[in-house]
Structure formats: structure tokens, C-alpha cells
Coordinates of C-alpha atoms in Angstrom, one line a residue:
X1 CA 166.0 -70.0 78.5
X2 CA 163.4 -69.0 75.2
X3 CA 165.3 -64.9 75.7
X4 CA 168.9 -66.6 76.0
X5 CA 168.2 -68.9 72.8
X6 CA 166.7 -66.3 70.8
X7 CA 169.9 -64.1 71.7
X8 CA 172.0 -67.1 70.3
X9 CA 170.0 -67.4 67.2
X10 CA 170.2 -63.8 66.4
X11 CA 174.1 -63.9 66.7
X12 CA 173.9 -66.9 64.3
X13 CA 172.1 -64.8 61.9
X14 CA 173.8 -61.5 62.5
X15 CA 177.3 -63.6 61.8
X16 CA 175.9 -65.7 58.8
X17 CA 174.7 -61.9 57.0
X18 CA 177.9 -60.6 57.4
X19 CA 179.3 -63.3 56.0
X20 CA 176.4 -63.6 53.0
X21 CA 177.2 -59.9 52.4
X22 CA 181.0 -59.8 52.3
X23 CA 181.8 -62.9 50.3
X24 CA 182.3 -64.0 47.5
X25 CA 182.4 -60.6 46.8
X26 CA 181.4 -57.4 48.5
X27 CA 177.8 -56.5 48.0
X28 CA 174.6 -57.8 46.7
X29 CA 174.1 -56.4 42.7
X30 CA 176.5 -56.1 40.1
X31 CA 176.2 -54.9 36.1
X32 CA 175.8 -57.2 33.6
X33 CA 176.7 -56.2 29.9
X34 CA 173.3 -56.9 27.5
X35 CA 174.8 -56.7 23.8
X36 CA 177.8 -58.5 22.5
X37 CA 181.4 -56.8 23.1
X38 CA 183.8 -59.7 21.8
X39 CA 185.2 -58.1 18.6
X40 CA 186.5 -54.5 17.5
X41 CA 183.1 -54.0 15.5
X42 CA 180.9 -54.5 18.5
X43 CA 183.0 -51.6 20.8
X44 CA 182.7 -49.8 18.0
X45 CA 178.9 -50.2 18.1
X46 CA 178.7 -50.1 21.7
X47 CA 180.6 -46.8 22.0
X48 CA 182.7 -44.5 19.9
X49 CA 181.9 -44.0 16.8
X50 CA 178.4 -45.8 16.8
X51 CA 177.2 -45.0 19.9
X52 CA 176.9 -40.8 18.4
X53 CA 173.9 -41.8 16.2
X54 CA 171.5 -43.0 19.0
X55 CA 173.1 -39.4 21.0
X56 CA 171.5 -37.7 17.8
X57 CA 168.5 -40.0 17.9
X58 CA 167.5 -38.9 21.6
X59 CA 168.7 -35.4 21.1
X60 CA 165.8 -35.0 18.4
X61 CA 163.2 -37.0 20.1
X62 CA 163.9 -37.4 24.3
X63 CA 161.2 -40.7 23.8
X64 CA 163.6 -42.5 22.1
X65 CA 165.9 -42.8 24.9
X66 CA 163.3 -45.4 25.9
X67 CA 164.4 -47.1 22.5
X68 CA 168.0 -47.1 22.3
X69 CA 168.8 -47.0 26.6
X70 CA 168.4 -49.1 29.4
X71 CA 166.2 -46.2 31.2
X72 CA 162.8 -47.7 31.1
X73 CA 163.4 -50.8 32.7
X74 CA 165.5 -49.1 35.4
X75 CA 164.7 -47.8 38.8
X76 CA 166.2 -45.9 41.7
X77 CA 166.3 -47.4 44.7
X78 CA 166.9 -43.7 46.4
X79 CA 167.4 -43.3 50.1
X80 CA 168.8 -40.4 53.1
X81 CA 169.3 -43.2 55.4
X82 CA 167.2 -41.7 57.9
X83 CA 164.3 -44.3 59.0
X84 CA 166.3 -47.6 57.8
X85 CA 164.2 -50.4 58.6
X86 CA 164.0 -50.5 62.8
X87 CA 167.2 -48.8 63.0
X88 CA 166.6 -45.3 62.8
X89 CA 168.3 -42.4 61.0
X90 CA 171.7 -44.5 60.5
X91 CA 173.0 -42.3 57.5
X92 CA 172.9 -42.5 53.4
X93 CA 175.8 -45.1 53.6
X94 CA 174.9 -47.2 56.2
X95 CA 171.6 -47.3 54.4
X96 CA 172.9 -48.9 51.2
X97 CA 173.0 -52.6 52.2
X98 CA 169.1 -52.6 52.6
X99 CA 169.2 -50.5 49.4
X100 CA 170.9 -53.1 47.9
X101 CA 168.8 -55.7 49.0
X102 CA 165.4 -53.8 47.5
X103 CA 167.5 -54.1 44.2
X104 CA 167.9 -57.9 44.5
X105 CA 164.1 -58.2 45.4
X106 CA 163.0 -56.3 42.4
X107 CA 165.0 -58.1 40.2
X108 CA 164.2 -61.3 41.2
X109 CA 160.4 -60.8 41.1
X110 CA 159.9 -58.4 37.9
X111 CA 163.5 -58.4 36.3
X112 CA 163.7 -54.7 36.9
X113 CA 166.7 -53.4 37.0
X114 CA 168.4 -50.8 39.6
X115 CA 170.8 -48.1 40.8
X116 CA 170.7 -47.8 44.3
X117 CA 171.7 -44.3 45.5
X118 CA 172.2 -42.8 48.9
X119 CA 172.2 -39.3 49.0
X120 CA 173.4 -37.2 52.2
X121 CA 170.5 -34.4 52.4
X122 CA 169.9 -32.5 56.0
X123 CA 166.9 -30.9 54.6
X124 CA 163.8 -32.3 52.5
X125 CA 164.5 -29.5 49.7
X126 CA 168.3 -31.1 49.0
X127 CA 166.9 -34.2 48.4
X128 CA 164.1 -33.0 46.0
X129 CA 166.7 -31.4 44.1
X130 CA 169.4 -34.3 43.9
X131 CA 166.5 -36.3 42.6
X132 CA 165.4 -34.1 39.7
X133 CA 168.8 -33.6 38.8
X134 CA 169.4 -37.4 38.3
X135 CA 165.6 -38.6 37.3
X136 CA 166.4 -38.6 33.3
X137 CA 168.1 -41.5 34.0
X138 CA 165.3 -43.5 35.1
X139 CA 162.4 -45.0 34.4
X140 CA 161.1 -44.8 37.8
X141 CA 161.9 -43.6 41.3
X142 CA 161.2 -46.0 44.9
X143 CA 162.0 -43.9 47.9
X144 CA 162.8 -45.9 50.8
X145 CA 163.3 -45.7 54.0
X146 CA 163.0 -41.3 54.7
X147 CA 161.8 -40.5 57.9
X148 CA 158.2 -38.8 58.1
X149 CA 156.8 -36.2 57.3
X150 CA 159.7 -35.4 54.9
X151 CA 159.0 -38.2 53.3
X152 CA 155.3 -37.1 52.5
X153 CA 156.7 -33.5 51.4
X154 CA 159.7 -35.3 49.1
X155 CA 157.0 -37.9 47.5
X156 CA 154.6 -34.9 46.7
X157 CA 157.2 -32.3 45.2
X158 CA 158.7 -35.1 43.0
X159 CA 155.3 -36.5 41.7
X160 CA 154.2 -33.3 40.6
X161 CA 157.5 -32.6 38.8
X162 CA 158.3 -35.9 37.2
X163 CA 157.0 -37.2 34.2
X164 CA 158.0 -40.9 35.5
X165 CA 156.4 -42.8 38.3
X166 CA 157.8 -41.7 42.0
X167 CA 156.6 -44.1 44.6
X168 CA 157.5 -44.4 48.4
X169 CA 157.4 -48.1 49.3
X170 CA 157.3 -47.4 52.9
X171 CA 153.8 -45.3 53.0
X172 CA 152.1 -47.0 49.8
X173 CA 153.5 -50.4 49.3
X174 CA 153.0 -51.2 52.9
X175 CA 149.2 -49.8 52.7
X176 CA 148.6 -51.5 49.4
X177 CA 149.0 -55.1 51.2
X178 CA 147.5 -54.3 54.5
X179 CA 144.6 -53.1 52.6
X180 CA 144.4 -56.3 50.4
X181 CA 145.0 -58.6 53.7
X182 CA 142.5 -56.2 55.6
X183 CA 139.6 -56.5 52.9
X184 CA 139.9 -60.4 53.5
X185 CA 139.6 -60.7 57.1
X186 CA 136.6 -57.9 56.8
X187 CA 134.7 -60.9 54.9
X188 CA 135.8 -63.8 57.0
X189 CA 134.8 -61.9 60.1
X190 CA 131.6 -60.9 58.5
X191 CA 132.3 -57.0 58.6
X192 CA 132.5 -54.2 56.1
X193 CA 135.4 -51.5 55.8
X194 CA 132.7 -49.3 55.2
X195 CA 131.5 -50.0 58.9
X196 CA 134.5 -51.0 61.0
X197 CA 136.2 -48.8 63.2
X198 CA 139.8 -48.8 62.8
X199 CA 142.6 -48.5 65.8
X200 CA 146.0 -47.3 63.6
X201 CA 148.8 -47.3 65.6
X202 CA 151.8 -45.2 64.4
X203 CA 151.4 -42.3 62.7
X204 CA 154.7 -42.2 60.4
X205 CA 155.2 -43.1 56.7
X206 CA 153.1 -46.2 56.8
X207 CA 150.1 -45.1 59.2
X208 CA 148.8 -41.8 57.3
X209 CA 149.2 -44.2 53.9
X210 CA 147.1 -47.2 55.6
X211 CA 144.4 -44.0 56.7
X212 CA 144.6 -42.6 53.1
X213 CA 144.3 -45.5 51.1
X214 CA 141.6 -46.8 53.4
X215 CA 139.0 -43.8 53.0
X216 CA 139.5 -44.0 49.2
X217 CA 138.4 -47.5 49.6
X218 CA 135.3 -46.9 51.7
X219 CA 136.6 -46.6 55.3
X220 CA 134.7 -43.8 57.1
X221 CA 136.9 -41.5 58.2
X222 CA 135.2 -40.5 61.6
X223 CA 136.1 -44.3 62.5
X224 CA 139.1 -44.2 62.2
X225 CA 141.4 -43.3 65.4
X226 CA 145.5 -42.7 64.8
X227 CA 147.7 -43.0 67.9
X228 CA 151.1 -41.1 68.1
X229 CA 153.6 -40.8 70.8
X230 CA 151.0 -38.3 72.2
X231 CA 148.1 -40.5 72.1
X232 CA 144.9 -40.4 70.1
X233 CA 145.5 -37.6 67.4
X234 CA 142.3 -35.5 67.5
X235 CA 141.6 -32.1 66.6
X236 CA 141.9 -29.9 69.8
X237 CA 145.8 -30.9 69.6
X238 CA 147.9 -28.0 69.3
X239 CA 150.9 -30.1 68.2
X240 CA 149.7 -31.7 64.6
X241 CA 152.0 -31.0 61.6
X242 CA 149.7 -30.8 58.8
X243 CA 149.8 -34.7 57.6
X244 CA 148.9 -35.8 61.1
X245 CA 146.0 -33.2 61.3
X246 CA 144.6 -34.4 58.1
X247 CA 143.8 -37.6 59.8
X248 CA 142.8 -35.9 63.5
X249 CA 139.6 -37.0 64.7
X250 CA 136.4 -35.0 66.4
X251 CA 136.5 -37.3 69.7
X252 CA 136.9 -37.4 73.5
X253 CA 139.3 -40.4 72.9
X254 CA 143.0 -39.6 74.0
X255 CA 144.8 -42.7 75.1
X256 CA 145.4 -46.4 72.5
X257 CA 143.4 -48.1 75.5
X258 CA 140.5 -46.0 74.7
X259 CA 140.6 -46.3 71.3
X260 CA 140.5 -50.2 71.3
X261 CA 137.5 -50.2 73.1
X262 CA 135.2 -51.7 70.9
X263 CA 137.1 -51.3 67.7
X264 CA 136.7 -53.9 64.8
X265 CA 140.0 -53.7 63.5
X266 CA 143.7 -52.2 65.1
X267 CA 146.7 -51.8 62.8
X268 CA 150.0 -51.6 64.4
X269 CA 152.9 -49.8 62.2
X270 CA 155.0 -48.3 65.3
X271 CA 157.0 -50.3 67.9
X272 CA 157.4 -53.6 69.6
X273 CA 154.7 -54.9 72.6
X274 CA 152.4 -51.6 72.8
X275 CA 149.2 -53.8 72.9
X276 CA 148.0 -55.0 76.2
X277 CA 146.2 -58.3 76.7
X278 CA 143.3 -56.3 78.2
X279 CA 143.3 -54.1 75.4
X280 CA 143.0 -56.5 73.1
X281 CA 140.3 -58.4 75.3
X282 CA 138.5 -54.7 74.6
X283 CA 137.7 -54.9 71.2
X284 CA 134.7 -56.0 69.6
X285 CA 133.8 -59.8 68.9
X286 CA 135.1 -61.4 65.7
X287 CA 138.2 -58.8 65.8
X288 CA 141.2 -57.8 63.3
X289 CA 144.8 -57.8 64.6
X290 CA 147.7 -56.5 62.1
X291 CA 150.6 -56.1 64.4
X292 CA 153.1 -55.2 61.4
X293 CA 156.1 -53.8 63.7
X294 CA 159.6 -56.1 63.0
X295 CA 161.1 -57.9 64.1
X296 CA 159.2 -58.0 67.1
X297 CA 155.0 -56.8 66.6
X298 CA 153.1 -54.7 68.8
X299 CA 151.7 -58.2 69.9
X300 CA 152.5 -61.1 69.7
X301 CA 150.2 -64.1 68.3
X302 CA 150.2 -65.7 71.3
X303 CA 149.6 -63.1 73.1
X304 CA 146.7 -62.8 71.7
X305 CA 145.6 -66.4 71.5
X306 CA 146.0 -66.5 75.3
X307 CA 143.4 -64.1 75.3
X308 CA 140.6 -64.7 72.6
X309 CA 140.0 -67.1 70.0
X310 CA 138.1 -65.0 67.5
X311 CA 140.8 -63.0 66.1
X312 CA 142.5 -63.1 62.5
X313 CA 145.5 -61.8 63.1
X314 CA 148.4 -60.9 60.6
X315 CA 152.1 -59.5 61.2
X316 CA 155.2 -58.4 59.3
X317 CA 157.2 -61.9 60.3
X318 CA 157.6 -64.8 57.9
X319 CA 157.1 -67.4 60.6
X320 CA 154.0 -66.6 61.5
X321 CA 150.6 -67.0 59.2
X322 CA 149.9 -64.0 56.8
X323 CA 152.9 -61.8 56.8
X324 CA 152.1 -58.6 55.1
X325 CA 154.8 -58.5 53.2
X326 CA 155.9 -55.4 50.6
X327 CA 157.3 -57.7 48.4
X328 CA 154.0 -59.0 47.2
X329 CA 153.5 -55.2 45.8
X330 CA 156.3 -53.1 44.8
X331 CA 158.0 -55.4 42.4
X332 CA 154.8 -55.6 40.1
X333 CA 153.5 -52.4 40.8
X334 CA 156.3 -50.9 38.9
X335 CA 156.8 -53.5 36.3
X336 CA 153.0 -52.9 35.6
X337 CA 153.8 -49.2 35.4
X338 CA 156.9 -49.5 33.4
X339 CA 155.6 -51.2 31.1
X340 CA 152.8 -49.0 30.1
X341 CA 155.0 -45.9 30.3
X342 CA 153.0 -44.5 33.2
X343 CA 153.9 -40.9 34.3
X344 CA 152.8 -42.0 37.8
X345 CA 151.5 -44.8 39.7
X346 CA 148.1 -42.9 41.1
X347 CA 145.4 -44.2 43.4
X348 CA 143.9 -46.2 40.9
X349 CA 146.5 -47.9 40.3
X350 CA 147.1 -49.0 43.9
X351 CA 143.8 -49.8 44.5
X352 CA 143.9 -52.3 41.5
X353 CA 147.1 -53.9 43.6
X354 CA 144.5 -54.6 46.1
X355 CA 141.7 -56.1 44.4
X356 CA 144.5 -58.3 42.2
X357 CA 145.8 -59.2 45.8
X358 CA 142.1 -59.9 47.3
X359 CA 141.5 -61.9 44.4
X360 CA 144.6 -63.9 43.9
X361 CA 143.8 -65.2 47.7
X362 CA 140.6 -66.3 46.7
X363 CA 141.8 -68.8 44.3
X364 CA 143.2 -72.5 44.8
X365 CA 146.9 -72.0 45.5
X366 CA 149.3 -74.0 43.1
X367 CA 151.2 -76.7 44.3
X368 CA 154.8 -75.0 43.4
X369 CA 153.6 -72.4 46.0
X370 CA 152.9 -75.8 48.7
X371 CA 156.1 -77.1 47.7
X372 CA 157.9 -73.9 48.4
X373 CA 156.9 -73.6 52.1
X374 CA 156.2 -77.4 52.2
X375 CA 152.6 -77.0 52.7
X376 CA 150.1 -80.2 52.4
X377 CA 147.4 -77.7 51.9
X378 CA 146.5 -73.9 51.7
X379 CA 143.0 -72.5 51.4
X380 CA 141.2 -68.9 52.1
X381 CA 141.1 -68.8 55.3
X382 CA 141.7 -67.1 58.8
X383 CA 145.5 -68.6 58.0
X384 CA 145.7 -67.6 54.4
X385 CA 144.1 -64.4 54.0
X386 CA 147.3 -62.7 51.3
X387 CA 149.1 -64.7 48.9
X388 CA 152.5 -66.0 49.6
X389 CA 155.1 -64.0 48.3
X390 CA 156.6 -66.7 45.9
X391 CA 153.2 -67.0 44.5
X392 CA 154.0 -67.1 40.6
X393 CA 150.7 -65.4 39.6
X394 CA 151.8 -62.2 41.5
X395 CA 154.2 -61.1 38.4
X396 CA 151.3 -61.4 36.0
X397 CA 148.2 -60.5 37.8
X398 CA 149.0 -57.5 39.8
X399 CA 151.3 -56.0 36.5
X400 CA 148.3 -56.6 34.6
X401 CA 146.0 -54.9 36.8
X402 CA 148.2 -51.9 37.6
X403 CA 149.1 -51.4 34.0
X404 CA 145.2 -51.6 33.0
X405 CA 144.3 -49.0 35.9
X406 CA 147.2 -46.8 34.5
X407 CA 145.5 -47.0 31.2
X408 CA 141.9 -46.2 32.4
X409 CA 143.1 -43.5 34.5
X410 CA 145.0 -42.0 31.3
X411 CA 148.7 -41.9 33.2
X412 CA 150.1 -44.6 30.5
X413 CA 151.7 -43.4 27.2
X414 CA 151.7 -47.3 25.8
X415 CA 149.0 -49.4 24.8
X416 CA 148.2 -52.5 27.3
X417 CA 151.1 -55.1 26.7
X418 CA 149.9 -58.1 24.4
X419 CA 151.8 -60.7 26.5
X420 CA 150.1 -59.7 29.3
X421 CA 146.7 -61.7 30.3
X422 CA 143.6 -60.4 28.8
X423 CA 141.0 -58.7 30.5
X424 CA 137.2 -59.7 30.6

């Protein structure tokens, strides 16, 4: 009966998105005109013969197209459609409703602006290209959704090219929350990242970001153990592109099983109920379960329950407790960089995500943030170890700190904003 109902609840919502998507009108974001256009003088203004002087303008000084243009408060949402959510390599095209849906998200949260664009590119060199081609436009670049290890290749090429920020949602954003939730549950359970060894299974987009961001924070790097399709990635494999050798381990460990033995902590970015009830019986006391996989996790809550009671546990669903959700980065990460004129969003930068996201958690929770998921009460906690994404504070606290770590790390080309909270 529960697989038969949850079959007629996903036709109810796979009926009610069409239906959300196609009406009123097609589509999710439309353009809005910002100055006035009711009389002769204002088309004027607005194009031919006025618009020539702010032409001149940017043809003397390329900066000022900052000044007199839309561009830095506007962000491609840039995609080849070929790791679209759970559903594969699906095509440019069929990719653009998820595209258009990242637009609605940043716009909601940070009022940034966005052109999403689909680009059909076979090879990882095409889509490097497009990109430069089209970045003066922008303000920023968010790849989503490109299959790995182009994506790593695509991300690297473009950063080191363009003078604006270029950030890949997929690896970093999804890092830059696990990390914050992570960092948590390390103090609730009494552990340090410094000393926990870490289970990551998946070794796409997401995976090597989680490993990467995870050293820079103090992980150590001989505990930590990646799983691919081939098992435990370790160094006497003969079939590791470079970004998966990079995080191969020196160890006699070749299946998941064996790599949960006695870890602290397991991450799960791959596919739906890989995790066994014995493994997770295997891992050490006071444990860490992120089974981020959606819709369906690598385990599931209960699951887990049925088997321990010592476990914080997160996943990527919203009706379960602490969804690591992307939303709760991307949005402010590149209002934060926008608004300091960043030519990057580095390391730094995401690492001051996660301490603004450790920190936010920390703090009593409003009560418009109760109200929204009609909450009597919400605390730090095994329940509540990452803010909830309609947390108000997000917009200002983790902008702040990204746009202050862009400064320190001298990537920004504008002063810290005055509106923004002060620092101690």
C-alpha cells in the first residue's frame, strides 16, 4: 500500500508541475523593464540617440559597463544538460526548466538577476569557448548540472580566464553546506574533522568538492575513503582519471562495506539505497549519516533508526530534519561576490559560507522562520544542525562574510558595502 500511494502522490505532483509550468504562461522568468519608457523622451533615452553616449562611455573605460548596464547584477545560469538533477544527460533543452528554476531561486533570495542558457557542446573545449565568447555580458557565471569530470576541466579553464566569478553549484555549493552541516554534528557528537574518518560515497561533481573543501578545513586526507562504481578508490587502481586519483587513498580497503567499518562520518552524493543496515551498524559510536542522494537517499532515516540511536543524520529532502539544501549558499555567495566586484569566488570565500552557516545555527532562530514551517520551537540540536532555508539572516550574513573574505583574499575590486552589517 505505502509503494502504491507514493506512486499516486508522485503522479499528483508530476501533473500539478506541468500544470505550474505551462500556465498562465509558459515558463518560470520573464524581463522586466527598470527605467521609464512612457513618453518619446524616455525611448529616446533608452535607445537611439541617447543610448550612443553610454556606447562611448564603456568603449573608453570597459568598468563603466558596470555603471551604465545591467551586467553586474546579472548571472548565467549556463548548462549542457548532461547530469540534470537525477535524470541524467537529458540534453541542453530539456535542461532549461531546472535552469529556469535556479533563476527563480536566485532572484527570490538575493534579487539577482539571470539569463539561463543551454548550450549543445559534445566536448568540454566547445563549451569553454561558448562561455568566453558570451561572459562580457555578465557579472557572473553558475554552471549547473555538467557531468563529471568535464565539469572540473570546464570550471578550471574558465576561472583562470575570467575576470568575473565562475562557480559550479553542483561541486561547491553542495560542499559548502555539507561542510557547514558536517562541522555541527562534529561538535554535537563530540568529534573533530581533524580526527574523523570520513566514508564519501560518489565520486562525481559533488564528492571530489566535499573531499577538497574538507582537507582545506582540516580533514586529514589519509581518512578519508571515496567509493566509485569500482569501489574504494585507492592508489594501485589502474583506472583513476586524474581528479579521482587526487583523492585515491594508500589502503587495503576496496569495497563501501569495508570502508564503513569504524568510520565517524559517511557522506552519500551517488544513488538511492546503497547503504546497508549492517553497514551502518559498522560504524563507530556517536556516528554522522548525510545521505544527500534525491529524491530517494542512500538510506533512509528510518532505516537507520531501526538500527541505532546515536546517529545525526541529514539528507537532501525537505521532509525530513536538516536538509542540506544548495539554496542556503549559492544565492548569497554570489550576491556577496557581486557586490564587491570579485574576480572569483576562491576558497576563502567558501569557507567563510561555512562558518556564517555554522554560526547562523548557533543562534536562537526567529519566530518568522517558526511560523514558516509552523514550528513551536527550533534549537541547535541533532534536529537543527543548518539553518532553514527561509531563514532571513542568510541574505545578510553569508553576503557579508563572502564579500569580507573576497576582500581579505584581495579578489574584490570594491570597498566592503556600507549597508551591509559591520564586522567586529
Amino acid at each position: 500500500m505505502t509503494q502504491q500511494r507514493d506512486e499516486e502522490l508522485d503522479s499528483e505532483i508530476n501533473l500539478a508541475a506541468l500544470e505550474y509550468h505551462e500556465k498562465p504562461q509558459p515558463g518560470k522568468i520573464a524581463i522586466r523593464v527598470t527605467k521609464p519608457n512612457k513618453t518619446q523622451r524616455d525611448l529616446s533615452l533608452a535607445y537611439t540617440p541617447g543610448v550612443a553616449e553610454p556606447v562611448r562611455k564603456i568603449q573608453d573605460n570597459p568598468e563603466d559597463a558596470y555603471r551604465y548596464t545591467a551586467k553586474g547584477n546579472l548571472v548565467a545560469v549556463i548548462t549542457d544538460g548532461s547530469a540534470v538533477l537525477g535524470l541524467g544527460n537529458v540534453g541542453a533543452l530539456a535542461g532549461k526548466p531546472v535552469m529556469e528554476g535556479k533563476a527563480v531561486l536566485f532572484k527570490h533570495f538575493a534579487d539577482i538577476d539571470v539569463f539561463d542558457i543551454e548550450v549543445n557542446a559534445k566536448r568540454p573545449q566547445e563549451f569553454i569557448e561558448t562561455v568566453m565568447r558570451i561572459a562580457p555580458t555578465f557579472g557572473g557565471i553558475n554552471l549547473e548540472d555538467i557531468a563529471a569530470p568535464h565539469c572540473f576541466e570546464i570550471e578550471q579553464s574558465l576561472i583562470e580566464q575570467l575576470d568575473i566569478p565562475v562557480f559550479h553549484d553542483d561541486q561547491h555549493g553542495t560542499a559548502i553546506i555539507a561542510a557547514a552541516g558536517l562541522i555541527n554534528a562534529l561538535e554535537l557528537q563530540g568529534k573533530t574533522l581533524e580526527a574523523a574518518t570520513i566514508t564519501v560515497l560518489g565520486a562525481g561533481a559533488a564528492g571530489i568538492a566535499i573531499v577538497r573543501l574538507l582537507t582545506s578545513m582540516g580533514a586529514h586526507r589519509n581518512n578519508i575513503f571515496v567509493i566509485d562504481r569500482g569501489g574504494v578508490i585507492h592508489t594501485q587502481r589502474k583506472d583513476l582519471n586524474p581528479f579521482k586519483w587526487a583523492v585515491a587513498a594508500d589502503t587495503e580497503k576496496r569495497t563501501l562495506a569495508d570502508a564503513m567499518q569504524g568510520c565517524d562520518i559517511l557522506i552519500g552524493v551517488s544513488g538511492p539505497n546503497l547503504v546497508s543496515r549492517e553497514m551502518i551498524a559498522s560504524m563507530a559510536p556517536r556516528p554522522i549519516v548525510f545521505a544527500l542522494s534525491n529524491p530517494v537517499p542512500e538510506v533512509r532515516p528510518k532505516v537507520v533508526a531501526s538500527v541505532r540511536d546515536d546517529v545525526i543524520m541529514a539528507t537532501g529532502r525537505s521532509d525530513y530534519p536538516n536538509q542540506v539544501n544548495n539554496v542556503l549558499g549559492f544565492p548569497y555567495i554570489f550576491r556577496g561576490a557581486l557586490d564587491v566586484r570579485a574576480s572569483r569566488i576562491n576558497e576563502d570565500m567558501q569557507i567563510a559560507a561555512v562558518r556564517a552557516l555554522v554560526e547562523i545555527t548557533h543562534e536562537p532562530v526567529p519566530q518568522e522562520v517558526l511560523d514558516a514551517y509552523d514550528l513551536a520551537e527550533l534549537a541547535f540540536g541533532t534536529e537543527y544542525i543548518i539553518p532553514k532555508p527561509l531563514d532571513p539572516r542568510l541574505r545578510a550574513r553569508v553576503s557579508a562574510a563572502v564579500a569580507r573574505a573576497a576582500i581579505e583574499s584581495g579578489v574584490a575590486r570594491l570597498p566592503y558595502p556600507a549597508h551591509y552589517p559591520p564586522f567586529d
